[in-house]
Amino acid sequence: MPEVIGDKRLKVLLVIEQCNPDIVSVPLVGYQFYRELDKVADITLVTHSRNQAAFSLRKQHKNVVFIHESKFNIRYYKTIVQLALKDGKTTSNGVNWPLYHALGYPIYAEFSQKVYQRFRQDVLNNQYDIVHGITPMMPRYPFKIVEACRTTPFLLGPVNGGIPFPKNFVDKARQEKNYLNFLRVLGRNLIPGYVRTYKQASRILTGSTYTMSLLQKMFNLPQDKIGLFYENGLENYWINPVERKDFQENNRTINLLFVGRLVPYKCADIVVKSVHQLKNSVKNRVKLTIIGSGPEQLHLQHLAQSLGLSPMINLLALFLSQRSFVIIARPIYSVFLQSVSLVGQSY
């Protein structure tokens, strides 16, 4: 049933800078939130013009506003991508993400400023029941539009991130350029509007207990202003219910499924190494399917080959088409394997 106030649907200004059904990770998560919210509310989506091509192929989406960046930022974006890729060549990840996010902030700041300029008066005039900011999802970005939310509730999130690597994952932290995370602390103190965004928000949704605790302490937030709202994961139609008795057959193949981006901190390599350490009586029954894409793909292929596991590991490239996912996820899997170094959804 649609969300209603009296006899009308809620009017929501939805700000999702990264919102793209054709790009995995945050852009896809942002799109999935928009797609579901659009079913229950009167949504005006505001997103970056880089997502316009993907939306042009999906005519069912209406009332989408694309924010275009300046010519300077178009050139600047190409420069920071080159720098982040160059510095990431020493790791299997391929991208220095902390450096990319730090240098890329001016691009987001321009987007946020243009959203404010475009919708400030409408929000002040109470044209929307709610203003909701979703991406960026990392809890260190301000939303300037909050300044116009004097009488309109501002909902933020779910935000997630800032989770430190466990002590046993030092090598993964190094691969992810974790030593540059001090830039996050500088950003909290220097970025205009950052504190105001969290102080003025009517409600903040967080994707993990760690992030919720972090924000509560950082901004001294009352309990009723912040809560858990886990990020989305696998679509329901990817999962086939099976009867419990199927798992009790001693000779049955044990089908393992790992879905996620193939980057160091998702730790798909640990899954492969764990299969190698199983007793032969169990290992001979195992079939591992890894569905994903990313810079770790070649490394995982070589790892499986070096451990003699190639015949029992099926490494499938990530298909962006939902229909393709349904096809490759039809077999019954015994165990779904989640990322082991961080708590969160598998994208």
Coordinates of C-alpha atoms in Angstrom, one line a residue:
M1 CA 0.0 0.0 0.0
P2 CA 1.3 3.5 -0.8
E3 CA 2.4 5.7 2.0
V4 CA -0.3 8.4 2.4
I5 CA -1.1 11.4 4.5
G6 CA -4.9 11.4 4.6
D7 CA -5.8 10.6 1.0
K8 CA -2.6 11.6 -0.7
R9 CA 0.8 10.0 -1.2
L10 CA 3.8 11.5 0.5
K11 CA 5.7 14.0 -1.8
V12 CA 9.4 13.2 -1.4
L13 CA 12.5 15.1 -2.7
L14 CA 15.0 12.2 -3.0
V15 CA 18.6 13.2 -3.4
I16 CA 20.8 10.3 -4.7
E17 CA 23.9 11.6 -6.3
Q18 CA 25.1 8.1 -7.2
C19 CA 22.0 6.4 -8.6
N20 CA 22.6 4.0 -11.5
P21 CA 21.2 0.5 -12.2
D22 CA 24.1 -0.3 -14.5
I23 CA 26.9 0.3 -12.0
V24 CA 27.5 -2.1 -9.1
S25 CA 28.1 -1.0 -5.5
V26 CA 26.7 2.3 -4.2
P27 CA 25.1 3.5 -7.5
L28 CA 23.1 0.2 -7.7
V29 CA 22.1 0.4 -4.0
G30 CA 21.0 4.0 -4.5
Y31 CA 18.9 3.0 -7.5
Q32 CA 17.3 0.1 -5.7
F33 CA 16.2 2.4 -2.9
Y34 CA 14.8 4.8 -5.4
R35 CA 13.0 2.1 -7.4
E36 CA 11.2 0.8 -4.3
L37 CA 10.4 4.2 -2.8
D38 CA 8.9 5.2 -6.1
K39 CA 6.3 2.5 -5.7
V40 CA 4.9 4.0 -2.5
A41 CA 5.5 7.7 -2.7
D42 CA 5.4 10.7 -5.1
I43 CA 9.1 10.9 -5.7
T44 CA 11.2 13.7 -7.3
L45 CA 14.6 12.1 -7.8
V46 CA 17.6 14.4 -8.1
T47 CA 20.8 12.7 -9.3
H48 CA 24.0 13.4 -11.2
S49 CA 23.9 13.8 -15.0
R50 CA 26.4 10.9 -15.3
N51 CA 23.5 8.6 -14.6
Q52 CA 21.3 10.1 -17.4
A53 CA 22.2 7.5 -20.0
A54 CA 21.1 4.6 -17.8
F55 CA 17.8 6.3 -17.1
S56 CA 17.2 7.0 -20.7
L57 CA 16.9 3.2 -21.2
R58 CA 14.3 2.9 -18.5
K59 CA 11.3 4.9 -19.6
Q60 CA 9.2 3.9 -16.6
H61 CA 10.9 6.4 -14.4
K62 CA 9.4 9.8 -14.4
N63 CA 10.2 13.1 -12.6
V64 CA 13.9 12.7 -12.5
V65 CA 16.1 15.8 -12.4
F66 CA 19.7 15.5 -13.6
I67 CA 22.3 17.9 -12.2
H68 CA 25.1 18.8 -14.7
E69 CA 28.6 19.6 -13.5
S70 CA 30.8 22.4 -14.8
K71 CA 33.3 22.0 -17.5
F72 CA 36.1 22.5 -15.0
N73 CA 34.8 19.6 -12.8
I74 CA 34.5 17.4 -15.9
R75 CA 38.3 17.9 -16.5
Y76 CA 39.1 17.7 -12.8
Y77 CA 37.2 14.4 -12.5
K78 CA 39.4 12.9 -15.2
T79 CA 42.5 14.1 -13.4
I80 CA 41.6 12.6 -10.0
V81 CA 40.6 9.3 -11.6
Q82 CA 44.0 9.1 -13.2
L83 CA 45.8 9.9 -10.0
A84 CA 43.8 7.3 -8.0
L85 CA 44.4 4.6 -10.6
K86 CA 48.1 5.4 -10.8
D87 CA 48.5 5.2 -7.0
G88 CA 46.4 2.0 -6.9
K89 CA 48.6 0.1 -9.4
T90 CA 50.7 -1.2 -6.5
T91 CA 47.7 -3.1 -5.1
S92 CA 45.3 -5.7 -6.5
N93 CA 42.5 -3.3 -5.8
G94 CA 43.6 -1.0 -8.6
V95 CA 42.2 2.2 -7.1
N96 CA 43.3 4.3 -4.1
W97 CA 39.8 4.9 -2.8
P98 CA 40.7 7.1 0.2
L99 CA 42.7 9.4 -2.2
Y100 CA 39.9 9.3 -4.7
H101 CA 37.2 10.3 -2.2
A102 CA 39.4 13.1 -0.7
L103 CA 40.2 14.7 -4.0
G104 CA 36.7 14.1 -5.4
Y105 CA 34.9 16.0 -2.7
P106 CA 34.8 19.3 -4.7
I107 CA 32.8 17.5 -7.4
Y108 CA 30.2 16.4 -4.9
A109 CA 30.2 19.8 -3.3
E110 CA 29.2 21.4 -6.6
F111 CA 26.4 18.9 -7.0
S112 CA 25.1 19.6 -3.5
Q113 CA 25.3 23.3 -4.1
K114 CA 23.3 23.1 -7.3
V115 CA 20.7 20.9 -5.7
Y116 CA 20.3 23.6 -3.0
Q117 CA 20.0 26.4 -5.6
R118 CA 17.5 24.4 -7.7
F119 CA 15.2 23.3 -4.9
R120 CA 15.7 25.7 -2.0
Q121 CA 12.6 27.8 -2.6
D122 CA 10.4 24.7 -3.2
V123 CA 11.5 23.2 0.1
L124 CA 11.0 26.6 2.0
N125 CA 7.5 26.7 0.5
N126 CA 6.8 23.3 1.9
Q127 CA 6.3 21.7 -1.6
Y128 CA 7.6 18.4 -0.2
D129 CA 6.5 16.4 2.8
I130 CA 10.1 14.9 3.3
V131 CA 13.5 15.6 1.9
H132 CA 15.6 12.4 1.9
G133 CA 19.3 12.2 1.2
I134 CA 20.7 8.7 0.5
T135 CA 24.0 8.9 -1.4
P136 CA 26.9 9.4 -0.8
M137 CA 26.4 6.7 1.8
M138 CA 29.7 7.3 3.6
P139 CA 29.0 9.2 6.9
R140 CA 31.2 12.1 6.1
Y141 CA 29.3 14.1 3.5
P142 CA 27.0 17.1 4.1
F143 CA 23.7 17.8 2.3
K144 CA 23.4 21.6 1.8
I145 CA 19.7 21.2 1.1
V146 CA 19.2 20.7 4.8
E147 CA 19.6 24.5 5.2
A148 CA 16.2 24.9 3.5
C149 CA 14.5 22.2 5.7
R150 CA 13.3 24.7 8.3
T151 CA 9.8 23.2 8.5
T152 CA 10.2 20.1 6.2
P153 CA 11.7 16.9 7.8
F154 CA 15.1 15.9 6.5
L155 CA 15.8 12.2 6.5
L156 CA 19.4 11.0 6.0
G157 CA 20.6 7.6 5.1
P158 CA 21.2 4.8 5.5
V159 CA 24.8 5.9 5.9
N160 CA 27.4 3.3 6.5
G161 CA 31.2 3.0 6.7
G162 CA 34.1 4.0 8.9
I163 CA 34.3 0.5 10.1
P164 CA 38.0 -0.3 11.0
F165 CA 39.6 -3.5 9.7
P166 CA 40.0 -6.2 12.4
K167 CA 43.5 -6.7 13.6
N168 CA 43.9 -9.9 11.7
F169 CA 43.2 -8.1 8.4
V170 CA 46.2 -5.8 8.3
D171 CA 47.2 -6.9 4.8
K172 CA 43.7 -6.2 3.5
A173 CA 43.7 -2.7 5.2
R174 CA 47.1 -2.0 3.5
Q175 CA 45.6 -3.1 0.1
E176 CA 42.8 -0.7 0.6
K177 CA 45.2 2.2 1.4
N178 CA 43.8 2.3 5.0
Y179 CA 46.7 4.5 6.1
L180 CA 45.1 7.5 4.4
N181 CA 41.9 7.3 6.5
F182 CA 43.2 10.2 8.6
L183 CA 41.8 12.3 5.7
R184 CA 38.3 11.4 7.1
V185 CA 39.0 13.1 10.4
L186 CA 40.3 16.2 8.6
G187 CA 37.1 16.3 6.5
R188 CA 34.9 16.3 9.6
N189 CA 36.5 19.4 10.9
L190 CA 37.0 21.3 7.6
I191 CA 34.0 20.4 5.4
P192 CA 31.3 23.2 5.5
G193 CA 27.9 22.0 6.6
Y194 CA 29.0 18.6 7.7
V195 CA 28.1 19.0 11.4
R196 CA 24.9 20.9 10.5
T197 CA 23.7 18.1 8.3
Y198 CA 23.8 15.6 11.2
K199 CA 22.6 18.0 13.9
Q200 CA 19.6 19.2 11.9
A201 CA 18.5 15.9 10.4
S202 CA 15.1 14.8 11.7
R203 CA 16.1 11.2 11.5
I204 CA 19.4 9.4 10.6
L205 CA 19.4 5.8 9.3
T206 CA 22.6 3.8 9.7
G207 CA 23.6 0.6 7.9
S208 CA 25.6 -0.9 10.8
T209 CA 25.7 -0.8 14.6
Y210 CA 29.3 0.5 14.4
T211 CA 28.3 3.5 12.3
M212 CA 25.4 4.2 14.5
S213 CA 27.6 4.2 17.6
L214 CA 30.2 6.3 15.8
L215 CA 27.7 9.0 14.9
Q216 CA 26.0 9.0 18.3
K217 CA 29.3 9.7 20.0
M218 CA 30.5 12.2 17.4
F219 CA 27.4 14.4 17.4
N220 CA 26.0 13.5 20.8
L221 CA 22.8 12.3 19.1
P222 CA 19.7 11.3 21.2
Q223 CA 18.6 7.7 20.8
D224 CA 15.3 8.6 19.1
K225 CA 17.1 10.5 16.3
I226 CA 19.1 7.6 14.9
G227 CA 18.4 4.0 14.2
L228 CA 19.4 0.9 12.2
F229 CA 18.3 0.4 8.7
Y230 CA 20.4 -2.3 6.9
E231 CA 21.3 -1.8 3.3
N232 CA 19.6 -3.9 0.7
G233 CA 21.0 -7.2 -0.4
L234 CA 20.0 -10.0 -2.8
E235 CA 16.6 -9.7 -4.6
N236 CA 14.0 -12.1 -3.3
Y237 CA 13.5 -13.8 -6.6
W238 CA 17.2 -14.9 -6.6
I239 CA 16.5 -17.3 -3.7
N240 CA 14.7 -20.6 -4.0
P241 CA 13.3 -22.1 -0.8
V242 CA 14.4 -25.7 -0.1
E243 CA 13.1 -28.3 2.3
R244 CA 15.3 -29.0 5.3
K245 CA 15.6 -32.6 4.5
D246 CA 17.7 -31.7 1.4
F247 CA 20.6 -30.7 3.7
Q248 CA 20.6 -34.0 5.5
E249 CA 21.7 -36.2 2.5
N250 CA 25.3 -37.3 3.2
N251 CA 26.2 -37.6 -0.4
R252 CA 24.6 -34.4 -1.6
T253 CA 26.8 -31.8 -3.3
I254 CA 27.5 -28.8 -1.1
N255 CA 26.9 -25.8 -3.2
L256 CA 28.5 -22.6 -1.9
L257 CA 27.6 -19.2 -3.2
F258 CA 29.5 -15.9 -2.9
V259 CA 28.1 -12.7 -4.4
G260 CA 29.9 -9.4 -4.3
R261 CA 32.4 -7.1 -5.8
L262 CA 35.8 -8.8 -6.2
V263 CA 37.9 -6.3 -4.2
P264 CA 40.3 -7.1 -1.3
Y265 CA 38.1 -6.3 1.7
K266 CA 35.3 -8.6 0.5
C267 CA 37.8 -11.5 1.1
A268 CA 36.6 -13.9 -1.6
D269 CA 40.2 -15.2 -1.5
I270 CA 39.7 -16.4 2.1
V271 CA 36.7 -18.4 0.9
V272 CA 38.8 -20.1 -1.7
K273 CA 41.6 -20.9 0.8
S274 CA 39.0 -22.2 3.3
V275 CA 37.7 -24.6 0.7
H276 CA 41.2 -25.8 0.2
Q277 CA 41.6 -26.6 3.9
L278 CA 38.5 -28.8 4.1
K279 CA 38.9 -32.5 4.7
N280 CA 38.9 -34.4 1.4
S281 CA 35.7 -36.2 2.3
V282 CA 34.0 -32.8 2.4
K283 CA 36.0 -31.0 -0.2
N284 CA 35.2 -33.5 -2.9
R285 CA 31.5 -32.6 -2.4
V286 CA 32.0 -28.9 -2.6
K287 CA 31.1 -26.7 -5.6
L288 CA 31.8 -23.0 -5.1
T289 CA 30.2 -20.3 -7.3
I290 CA 31.6 -16.8 -7.1
I291 CA 29.4 -14.2 -8.8
G292 CA 31.0 -10.8 -9.1
S293 CA 33.5 -8.5 -10.9
G294 CA 36.4 -6.4 -9.9
P295 CA 40.2 -6.2 -9.8
E296 CA 40.5 -9.4 -7.7
Q297 CA 39.0 -11.6 -10.4
L298 CA 42.3 -12.6 -12.1
H299 CA 44.0 -13.2 -8.7
L300 CA 41.1 -15.5 -7.7
Q301 CA 41.5 -17.5 -10.9
H302 CA 45.2 -17.9 -10.3
L303 CA 44.7 -18.8 -6.6
A304 CA 42.1 -21.5 -7.5
Q305 CA 44.5 -22.9 -10.1
S306 CA 47.5 -23.0 -7.8
L307 CA 45.5 -24.8 -5.1
G308 CA 44.1 -27.3 -7.5
L309 CA 40.6 -26.1 -7.0
S310 CA 39.7 -25.0 -10.6
P311 CA 37.4 -27.9 -11.3
M312 CA 35.2 -27.1 -8.2
I313 CA 35.1 -23.3 -8.5
N314 CA 32.9 -21.5 -10.9
L315 CA 33.9 -17.9 -11.2
L316 CA 31.1 -16.0 -13.0
A317 CA 31.5 -12.4 -14.2
L318 CA 28.9 -10.0 -12.7
F319 CA 26.0 -9.6 -15.1
L320 CA 24.3 -6.3 -14.7
S321 CA 21.1 -7.5 -16.2
Q322 CA 18.7 -8.7 -13.5
R323 CA 17.4 -11.4 -15.9
S324 CA 21.0 -12.8 -16.2
F325 CA 21.2 -13.0 -12.4
V326 CA 18.0 -15.1 -12.2
I327 CA 19.4 -17.6 -14.7
I328 CA 22.7 -18.1 -13.0
A329 CA 21.2 -18.2 -9.5
R330 CA 18.6 -20.8 -10.2
P331 CA 20.5 -23.8 -8.8
I332 CA 19.9 -24.6 -5.1
Y333 CA 22.8 -23.4 -2.9
S334 CA 23.5 -24.9 0.4
V335 CA 25.3 -22.0 1.9
F336 CA 25.4 -18.2 1.1
L337 CA 28.8 -16.8 2.1
Q338 CA 29.0 -13.2 3.3
S339 CA 32.0 -10.9 3.3
V340 CA 34.0 -11.8 6.4
S341 CA 36.0 -8.7 7.2
L342 CA 33.2 -6.2 7.2
V343 CA 29.6 -6.4 8.2
G344 CA 27.2 -5.2 5.5
Q345 CA 25.5 -6.2 2.3
S346 CA 27.5 -8.1 -0.4
Y347 CA 27.7 -5.4 -3.0

